[in-house]
Amino acid sequence: MRIAVARTVAVLAASAGLVGVVACAPPEKDNAGSGSSAAVATSAAELGGLDKLIEEAKKEGQLNVIALPPDWANYGEIIKAFSAKYGIKVNSAQPDAASQDEINAANQLKGQSGAPDVFDLGDAVARANVPMFAPYKVTTFDEIPAALKATDGAWVNDYGGYMSIGYDSSKVPAPQSVADLLKPEYKGKVALNGDPTQAGAAFSGVVMAALGSGGSADDIAKGVDFFGQLKKNGNFLPVDPTPATIESGQTPVVIDWDYLNVAQGAKLKDKTTWKTVVPQGAVVGSYYVQAVSKDAPHPAAARLWQEFLYSDEGQNLWLAGGARPVRADAMDQAGTIDKTAYAALPVTTGEPVFLTEAQTAKAKETLTANWAKAVG
Amino acid sequence: MALVTHHPDPVAPAPGVRPLPARRRIRLPGGALLGVVPFFAYVVVFLAIPTLVVAIGAFTGDSGGFTLDNVARLGDSYILTAFGRSILLSAVTALVGAVLGALLGYALVTAKPDGLLRRVVTAASGVLAQFGGVTLAFAFIATIGLSGFVTEFLRDRVGVDIYASGVWLFELPGLLLVYTYFQIPLMVIVFLPALDGIRPQWREAAASLGGSTWQYWRMVAMPLLAPPFLGATLLLFANSFSAYATAAALVSQGSPIVPLQIRGALTSEVVLGQQNLGKAMALGMIVVVAIVMWLYALLQKRSAKWLG
């Protein structure tokens, strides 16, 4: 029922969009995605080089992106820069949507000009929907670590971060490790960004707690126990942290991605002294996933967007937003990285841990069965 | 959920209570049937179809096809716990709300029927009974939240920390408090007409026949009030059992009650493909309410015998 209504609304919205496009765009030949050679190109070289791709993309003149909040990893600036550089209009739909909403939109708007061209997805949703992606290798594909891309370029990790502890240094002492948070100084002060059975960030927060309490990526039960203990000590705050709760001092300690904590600190620098630390020996990393939609209505613009994101310029723009771009190491060696922004990232000590698919599946089971018990 | 209660008493009906017409088959002319079409259409669209969608979805696998997996998963310990907590939360707030609401209602009936006190309290109840969701959650957070003004006042001026033993407002105890807040006024609204039906002359009659106060309550007022009281309590139970927005705005961890578990099943980006498990939980909620309704019918039959 709800889905049917949503679909109707989507169709109506899309048709309205269509009318809008028709009304204000210069007459051009209809380039339905599948018709152009860009739709099947797996690299710029196949089209005859980057210049040819730019030319095709400019002909399309538009790009549909979805679920990109302007204040998330600097996406607002990235969209502006891309638009200015190539003269392509970027239509940004539902900036606050979740990963699953991107997939739903692609399915519901399939074959229409308003469908999303590109995806920026959380890991779980991306893995579940690989058949919807068009394989494409950007020019800098070889500089991306092998573990962070599909061999055929169907999906590529784009930017990521490490789980961190953000804290208001005027209210609490600086935590050195995960275990520090159990101390009485943190009574009623520690919040986790979301419910780990629902939100990716919180899920990784529990993994970080597991690593910091003698658990491992294979068995995160100790992470659940840690939060159980945190609650028993009266330190756990079952409140969803937002910029408002941080500013008002309700959530003096927040477990969240470092790029989000760093961004909070920058935003509130006149009001609070918000610092970010990645705990020693519990470095949990996770990257988001970038992919081109198989049914992209603007296949050339979609591929050019990828080229832009993985160019030095695009990677440095993500870095400016506190996120760690996937080519950071290669750019650091080549000296093309924005050194100031790179140095401003929280320091990490220890080998970062990235969960494998099997580990993630096992961790989910542990969480689903035990989380409510531990913090309920 | 209309709760129709019949007066079981042979005494003259109270003012404002229309006597039931004698049983007679009335043939509706076609024109009169047309009049109820909008109502039936409304019921089909907003009640029958969603219920069917839930019932069918509960037995549908992730990739289509019939399955019992979703219903079997209702036996998982975390879901059972959520059901237990939901039932406990609803039962406690319904009973507390019903008793306090009934007492408040009784106090109101003894006041002047068109007096200021009664008008103010009924108007306020009408507003507060519908004052739920995010607004109510925010009102509590702003008042007795972590940096609510009452919390701060007590901590700084009186030296009492209401959260010394944990942040209970954002857990089950908080839900008990906040739900009770809208249950009491709802009880006042739905129970007041029944209280109005009790006529002072009956009390005088009982007294003049030598009955004590206890005997009057035990033999006259309680038998009359028991069915509407039970019915109203049931309404309160269903009201809090299905409440979602208030809890969603207050509780962000652990999903202690079923509506929040359903939210998790529908929107989780960590565990995918649980939409139909959510529908199975919704079906479970429908079953719980159906059982409570059946118990209520049973109880009413019994109480009619026991009191009559």
PDB file of N, CA, C and O in Angstrom, chain B residues 133-184:
ATOM      1  N   GLY B 133       3.352  12.073  20.829  1.00  0.00           N
ATOM      2  CA  GLY B 133       4.345  12.146  19.775  1.00  0.00           C
ATOM      3  C   GLY B 133       5.522  13.031  20.118  1.00  0.00           C
ATOM      4  O   GLY B 133       5.886  13.193  21.283  1.00  0.00           O
ATOM      5  N   VAL B 134       6.072  13.626  19.073  1.00  0.00           N
ATOM      6  CA  VAL B 134       7.316  14.377  19.224  1.00  0.00           C
ATOM      7  C   VAL B 134       7.151  15.567  20.158  1.00  0.00           C
ATOM      8  O   VAL B 134       8.030  15.863  20.966  1.00  0.00           O
ATOM      9  N   THR B 135       5.986  16.231  20.077  1.00  0.00           N
ATOM     10  CA  THR B 135       5.774  17.410  20.917  1.00  0.00           C
ATOM     11  C   THR B 135       5.829  17.041  22.395  1.00  0.00           C
ATOM     12  O   THR B 135       6.461  17.720  23.193  1.00  0.00           O
ATOM     13  N   LEU B 136       5.163  15.932  22.744  1.00  0.00           N
ATOM     14  CA  LEU B 136       5.144  15.510  24.147  1.00  0.00           C
ATOM     15  C   LEU B 136       6.544  15.097  24.591  1.00  0.00           C
ATOM     16  O   LEU B 136       7.005  15.471  25.677  1.00  0.00           O
ATOM     17  N   ALA B 137       7.226  14.340  23.727  1.00  0.00           N
ATOM     18  CA  ALA B 137       8.587  13.912  24.056  1.00  0.00           C
ATOM     19  C   ALA B 137       9.467  15.128  24.297  1.00  0.00           C
ATOM     20  O   ALA B 137      10.228  15.188  25.270  1.00  0.00           O
ATOM     21  N   PHE B 138       9.334  16.113  23.429  1.00  0.00           N
ATOM     22  CA  PHE B 138      10.157  17.305  23.585  1.00  0.00           C
ATOM     23  C   PHE B 138       9.817  18.052  24.871  1.00  0.00           C
ATOM     24  O   PHE B 138      10.703  18.540  25.570  1.00  0.00           O
ATOM     25  N   ALA B 139       8.510  18.119  25.188  1.00  0.00           N
ATOM     26  CA  ALA B 139       8.102  18.813  26.410  1.00  0.00           C
ATOM     27  C   ALA B 139       8.779  18.183  27.630  1.00  0.00           C
ATOM     28  O   ALA B 139       9.266  18.873  28.521  1.00  0.00           O
ATOM     29  N   PHE B 140       8.825  16.829  27.641  1.00  0.00           N
ATOM     30  CA  PHE B 140       9.468  16.152  28.765  1.00  0.00           C
ATOM     31  C   PHE B 140      10.982  16.367  28.761  1.00  0.00           C
ATOM     32  O   PHE B 140      11.588  16.558  29.814  1.00  0.00           O
ATOM     33  N   ILE B 141      11.590  16.317  27.559  1.00  0.00           N
ATOM     34  CA  ILE B 141      13.039  16.508  27.481  1.00  0.00           C
ATOM     35  C   ILE B 141      13.407  17.917  27.947  1.00  0.00           C
ATOM     36  O   ILE B 141      14.378  18.116  28.672  1.00  0.00           O
ATOM     37  N   ALA B 142      12.589  18.903  27.566  1.00  0.00           N
ATOM     38  CA  ALA B 142      12.890  20.283  27.933  1.00  0.00           C
ATOM     39  C   ALA B 142      12.662  20.521  29.427  1.00  0.00           C
ATOM     40  O   ALA B 142      13.279  21.396  30.027  1.00  0.00           O
ATOM     41  N   THR B 143      11.768  19.704  30.035  1.00  0.00           N
ATOM     42  CA  THR B 143      11.450  19.905  31.443  1.00  0.00           C
ATOM     43  C   THR B 143      12.345  19.064  32.355  1.00  0.00           C
ATOM     44  O   THR B 143      13.052  19.592  33.207  1.00  0.00           O
ATOM     45  N   ILE B 144      12.315  17.737  32.117  1.00  0.00           N
ATOM     46  CA  ILE B 144      13.116  16.872  32.992  1.00  0.00           C
ATOM     47  C   ILE B 144      14.138  16.080  32.198  1.00  0.00           C
ATOM     48  O   ILE B 144      14.550  14.998  32.600  1.00  0.00           O
ATOM     49  N   GLY B 145      14.544  16.599  31.045  1.00  0.00           N
ATOM     50  CA  GLY B 145      15.619  15.954  30.286  1.00  0.00           C
ATOM     51  C   GLY B 145      16.952  16.200  30.964  1.00  0.00           C
ATOM     52  O   GLY B 145      17.022  16.739  32.076  1.00  0.00           O
ATOM     53  N   LEU B 146      18.032  15.823  30.264  1.00  0.00           N
ATOM     54  CA  LEU B 146      19.361  15.936  30.870  1.00  0.00           C
ATOM     55  C   LEU B 146      19.713  17.375  31.203  1.00  0.00           C
ATOM     56  O   LEU B 146      20.330  17.649  32.217  1.00  0.00           O
ATOM     57  N   SER B 147      19.314  18.302  30.295  1.00  0.00           N
ATOM     58  CA  SER B 147      19.534  19.697  30.638  1.00  0.00           C
ATOM     59  C   SER B 147      18.200  20.432  30.687  1.00  0.00           C
ATOM     60  O   SER B 147      18.099  21.586  30.320  1.00  0.00           O
ATOM     61  N   GLY B 148      17.161  19.706  31.132  1.00  0.00           N
ATOM     62  CA  GLY B 148      15.853  20.325  31.291  1.00  0.00           C
ATOM     63  C   GLY B 148      15.889  21.291  32.464  1.00  0.00           C
ATOM     64  O   GLY B 148      16.722  21.165  33.357  1.00  0.00           O
ATOM     65  N   PHE B 149      14.960  22.249  32.477  1.00  0.00           N
ATOM     66  CA  PHE B 149      15.088  23.290  33.514  1.00  0.00           C
ATOM     67  C   PHE B 149      14.776  22.770  34.915  1.00  0.00           C
ATOM     68  O   PHE B 149      15.375  23.200  35.887  1.00  0.00           O
ATOM     69  N   VAL B 150      13.855  21.795  35.022  1.00  0.00           N
ATOM     70  CA  VAL B 150      13.573  21.229  36.340  1.00  0.00           C
ATOM     71  C   VAL B 150      14.782  20.429  36.839  1.00  0.00           C
ATOM     72  O   VAL B 150      15.196  20.538  38.002  1.00  0.00           O
ATOM     73  N   THR B 151      15.378  19.640  35.923  1.00  0.00           N
ATOM     74  CA  THR B 151      16.562  18.859  36.276  1.00  0.00           C
ATOM     75  C   THR B 151      17.677  19.773  36.781  1.00  0.00           C
ATOM     76  O   THR B 151      18.287  19.525  37.821  1.00  0.00           O
ATOM     77  N   GLU B 152      17.920  20.838  36.031  1.00  0.00           N
ATOM     78  CA  GLU B 152      19.001  21.760  36.396  1.00  0.00           C
ATOM     79  C   GLU B 152      18.699  22.436  37.736  1.00  0.00           C
ATOM     80  O   GLU B 152      19.578  22.567  38.578  1.00  0.00           O
ATOM     81  N   PHE B 153      17.429  22.840  37.914  1.00  0.00           N
ATOM     82  CA  PHE B 153      17.049  23.513  39.148  1.00  0.00           C
ATOM     83  C   PHE B 153      17.285  22.595  40.352  1.00  0.00           C
ATOM     84  O   PHE B 153      17.882  22.975  41.346  1.00  0.00           O
ATOM     85  N   LEU B 154      16.805  21.328  40.222  1.00  0.00           N
ATOM     86  CA  LEU B 154      16.949  20.377  41.322  1.00  0.00           C
ATOM     87  C   LEU B 154      18.422  20.108  41.612  1.00  0.00           C
ATOM     88  O   LEU B 154      18.826  19.988  42.767  1.00  0.00           O
ATOM     89  N   ARG B 155      19.226  20.020  40.541  1.00  0.00           N
ATOM     90  CA  ARG B 155      20.626  19.677  40.731  1.00  0.00           C
ATOM     91  C   ARG B 155      21.389  20.847  41.355  1.00  0.00           C
ATOM     92  O   ARG B 155      22.168  20.671  42.284  1.00  0.00           O
ATOM     93  N   ASP B 156      21.135  22.047  40.859  1.00  0.00           N
ATOM     94  CA  ASP B 156      21.919  23.185  41.327  1.00  0.00           C
ATOM     95  C   ASP B 156      21.400  23.779  42.632  1.00  0.00           C
ATOM     96  O   ASP B 156      22.175  24.201  43.475  1.00  0.00           O
ATOM     97  N   ARG B 157      20.076  23.814  42.809  1.00  0.00           N
ATOM     98  CA  ARG B 157      19.522  24.499  43.975  1.00  0.00           C
ATOM     99  C   ARG B 157      19.218  23.549  45.123  1.00  0.00           C
ATOM    100  O   ARG B 157      19.379  23.873  46.273  1.00  0.00           O
ATOM    101  N   VAL B 158      18.707  22.349  44.773  1.00  0.00           N
ATOM    102  CA  VAL B 158      18.262  21.430  45.820  1.00  0.00           C
ATOM    103  C   VAL B 158      19.322  20.356  46.079  1.00  0.00           C
ATOM    104  O   VAL B 158      19.338  19.717  47.121  1.00  0.00           O
ATOM    105  N   GLY B 159      20.192  20.164  45.067  1.00  0.00           N
ATOM    106  CA  GLY B 159      21.230  19.151  45.244  1.00  0.00           C
ATOM    107  C   GLY B 159      20.734  17.743  44.991  1.00  0.00           C
ATOM    108  O   GLY B 159      21.305  16.767  45.472  1.00  0.00           O
ATOM    109  N   VAL B 160      19.621  17.620  44.252  1.00  0.00           N
ATOM    110  CA  VAL B 160      19.105  16.288  43.928  1.00  0.00           C
ATOM    111  C   VAL B 160      19.365  16.005  42.453  1.00  0.00           C
ATOM    112  O   VAL B 160      19.007  16.800  41.593  1.00  0.00           O
ATOM    113  N   ASP B 161      20.028  14.881  42.178  1.00  0.00           N
ATOM    114  CA  ASP B 161      20.259  14.499  40.795  1.00  0.00           C
ATOM    115  C   ASP B 161      19.272  13.396  40.428  1.00  0.00           C
ATOM    116  O   ASP B 161      19.407  12.264  40.888  1.00  0.00           O
ATOM    117  N   ILE B 162      18.270  13.747  39.619  1.00  0.00           N
ATOM    118  CA  ILE B 162      17.243  12.736  39.325  1.00  0.00           C
ATOM    119  C   ILE B 162      17.779  11.635  38.430  1.00  0.00           C
ATOM    120  O   ILE B 162      17.135  10.609  38.249  1.00  0.00           O
ATOM    121  N   TYR B 163      18.959  11.856  37.833  1.00  0.00           N
ATOM    122  CA  TYR B 163      19.523  10.815  36.965  1.00  0.00           C
ATOM    123  C   TYR B 163      20.725  10.124  37.605  1.00  0.00           C
ATOM    124  O   TYR B 163      21.585   9.606  36.919  1.00  0.00           O
ATOM    125  N   ALA B 164      20.746  10.150  38.961  1.00  0.00           N
ATOM    126  CA  ALA B 164      21.891   9.554  39.660  1.00  0.00           C
ATOM    127  C   ALA B 164      22.032   8.071  39.310  1.00  0.00           C
ATOM    128  O   ALA B 164      23.128   7.541  39.229  1.00  0.00           O
ATOM    129  N   SER B 165      20.896   7.405  39.094  1.00  0.00           N
ATOM    130  CA  SER B 165      20.986   5.950  38.880  1.00  0.00           C
ATOM    131  C   SER B 165      20.757   5.578  37.422  1.00  0.00           C
ATOM    132  O   SER B 165      20.323   4.485  37.115  1.00  0.00           O
ATOM    133  N   GLY B 166      21.021   6.494  36.526  1.00  0.00           N
ATOM    134  CA  GLY B 166      20.839   6.173  35.106  1.00  0.00           C
ATOM    135  C   GLY B 166      19.864   7.130  34.444  1.00  0.00           C
ATOM    136  O   GLY B 166      19.108   7.832  35.117  1.00  0.00           O
ATOM    137  N   VAL B 167      19.919   7.150  33.126  1.00  0.00           N
ATOM    138  CA  VAL B 167      19.086   8.094  32.385  1.00  0.00           C
ATOM    139  C   VAL B 167      17.751   7.435  32.074  1.00  0.00           C
ATOM    140  O   VAL B 167      17.477   7.052  30.939  1.00  0.00           O
ATOM    141  N   TRP B 168      16.911   7.313  33.097  1.00  0.00           N
ATOM    142  CA  TRP B 168      15.684   6.502  32.958  1.00  0.00           C
ATOM    143  C   TRP B 168      14.661   7.117  32.009  1.00  0.00           C
ATOM    144  O   TRP B 168      13.813   6.422  31.476  1.00  0.00           O
ATOM    145  N   LEU B 169      14.743   8.423  31.773  1.00  0.00           N
ATOM    146  CA  LEU B 169      13.730   9.054  30.911  1.00  0.00           C
ATOM    147  C   LEU B 169      13.760   8.472  29.502  1.00  0.00           C
ATOM    148  O   LEU B 169      12.740   8.396  28.829  1.00  0.00           O
ATOM    149  N   PHE B 170      14.956   8.041  29.056  1.00  0.00           N
ATOM    150  CA  PHE B 170      15.087   7.553  27.682  1.00  0.00           C
ATOM    151  C   PHE B 170      14.974   6.042  27.601  1.00  0.00           C
ATOM    152  O   PHE B 170      15.365   5.433  26.627  1.00  0.00           O
ATOM    153  N   GLU B 171      14.459   5.430  28.676  1.00  0.00           N
ATOM    154  CA  GLU B 171      14.282   3.983  28.691  1.00  0.00           C
ATOM    155  C   GLU B 171      12.845   3.667  29.080  1.00  0.00           C
ATOM    156  O   GLU B 171      11.996   4.543  29.122  1.00  0.00           O
ATOM    157  N   LEU B 172      12.596   2.416  29.422  1.00  0.00           N
ATOM    158  CA  LEU B 172      11.230   1.991  29.727  1.00  0.00           C
ATOM    159  C   LEU B 172      10.557   2.815  30.842  1.00  0.00           C
ATOM    160  O   LEU B 172       9.399   3.216  30.696  1.00  0.00           O
ATOM    161  N   PRO B 173      11.229   3.099  31.959  1.00  0.00           N
ATOM    162  CA  PRO B 173      10.564   3.904  33.004  1.00  0.00           C
ATOM    163  C   PRO B 173      10.101   5.260  32.466  1.00  0.00           C
ATOM    164  O   PRO B 173       9.026   5.742  32.844  1.00  0.00           O
ATOM    165  N   GLY B 174      10.895   5.855  31.594  1.00  0.00           N
ATOM    166  CA  GLY B 174      10.506   7.132  30.999  1.00  0.00           C
ATOM    167  C   GLY B 174       9.237   6.999  30.187  1.00  0.00           C
ATOM    168  O   GLY B 174       8.338   7.837  30.253  1.00  0.00           O
ATOM    169  N   LEU B 175       9.165   5.870  29.433  1.00  0.00           N
ATOM    170  CA  LEU B 175       7.958   5.649  28.626  1.00  0.00           C
ATOM    171  C   LEU B 175       6.739   5.479  29.529  1.00  0.00           C
ATOM    172  O   LEU B 175       5.652   5.964  29.224  1.00  0.00           O
ATOM    173  N   LEU B 176       6.914   4.782  30.666  1.00  0.00           N
ATOM    174  CA  LEU B 176       5.793   4.604  31.607  1.00  0.00           C
ATOM    175  C   LEU B 176       5.257   5.969  32.035  1.00  0.00           C
ATOM    176  O   LEU B 176       4.051   6.214  32.017  1.00  0.00           O
ATOM    177  N   LEU B 177       6.172   6.853  32.395  1.00  0.00           N
ATOM    178  CA  LEU B 177       5.765   8.178  32.869  1.00  0.00           C
ATOM    179  C   LEU B 177       5.062   8.967  31.766  1.00  0.00           C
ATOM    180  O   LEU B 177       3.964   9.503  31.957  1.00  0.00           O
ATOM    181  N   VAL B 178       5.693   9.004  30.594  1.00  0.00           N
ATOM    182  CA  VAL B 178       5.173   9.847  29.514  1.00  0.00           C
ATOM    183  C   VAL B 178       3.848   9.302  28.978  1.00  0.00           C
ATOM    184  O   VAL B 178       2.932  10.061  28.684  1.00  0.00           O
ATOM    185  N   TYR B 179       3.734   7.980  28.878  1.00  0.00           N
ATOM    186  CA  TYR B 179       2.476   7.394  28.396  1.00  0.00           C
ATOM    187  C   TYR B 179       1.335   7.671  29.385  1.00  0.00           C
ATOM    188  O   TYR B 179       0.224   7.981  28.985  1.00  0.00           O
ATOM    189  N   THR B 180       1.625   7.532  30.688  1.00  0.00           N
ATOM    190  CA  THR B 180       0.592   7.791  31.697  1.00  0.00           C
ATOM    191  C   THR B 180       0.055   9.212  31.549  1.00  0.00           C
ATOM    192  O   THR B 180      -1.123   9.475  31.745  1.00  0.00           O
ATOM    193  N   TYR B 181       0.964  10.104  31.155  1.00  0.00           N
ATOM    194  CA  TYR B 181       0.601  11.512  30.999  1.00  0.00           C
ATOM    195  C   TYR B 181      -0.536  11.707  30.002  1.00  0.00           C
ATOM    196  O   TYR B 181      -1.386  12.566  30.179  1.00  0.00           O
ATOM    197  N   PHE B 182      -0.560  10.901  28.916  1.00  0.00           N
ATOM    198  CA  PHE B 182      -1.702  11.089  28.000  1.00  0.00           C
ATOM    199  C   PHE B 182      -2.826  10.071  28.245  1.00  0.00           C
ATOM    200  O   PHE B 182      -3.909  10.227  27.716  1.00  0.00           O
ATOM    201  N   GLN B 183      -2.573   9.049  29.061  1.00  0.00           N
ATOM    202  CA  GLN B 183      -3.624   8.073  29.340  1.00  0.00           C
ATOM    203  C   GLN B 183      -4.693   8.653  30.285  1.00  0.00           C
ATOM    204  O   GLN B 183      -5.884   8.412  30.095  1.00  0.00           O
ATOM    205  N   ILE B 184      -4.253   9.383  31.306  1.00  0.00           N
ATOM    206  CA  ILE B 184      -5.213   9.900  32.299  1.00  0.00           C
ATOM    207  C   ILE B 184      -6.271  10.801  31.652  1.00  0.00           C
ATOM    208  O   ILE B 184      -7.468  10.563  31.809  1.00  0.00           O
TER     209      ILE B 184
END
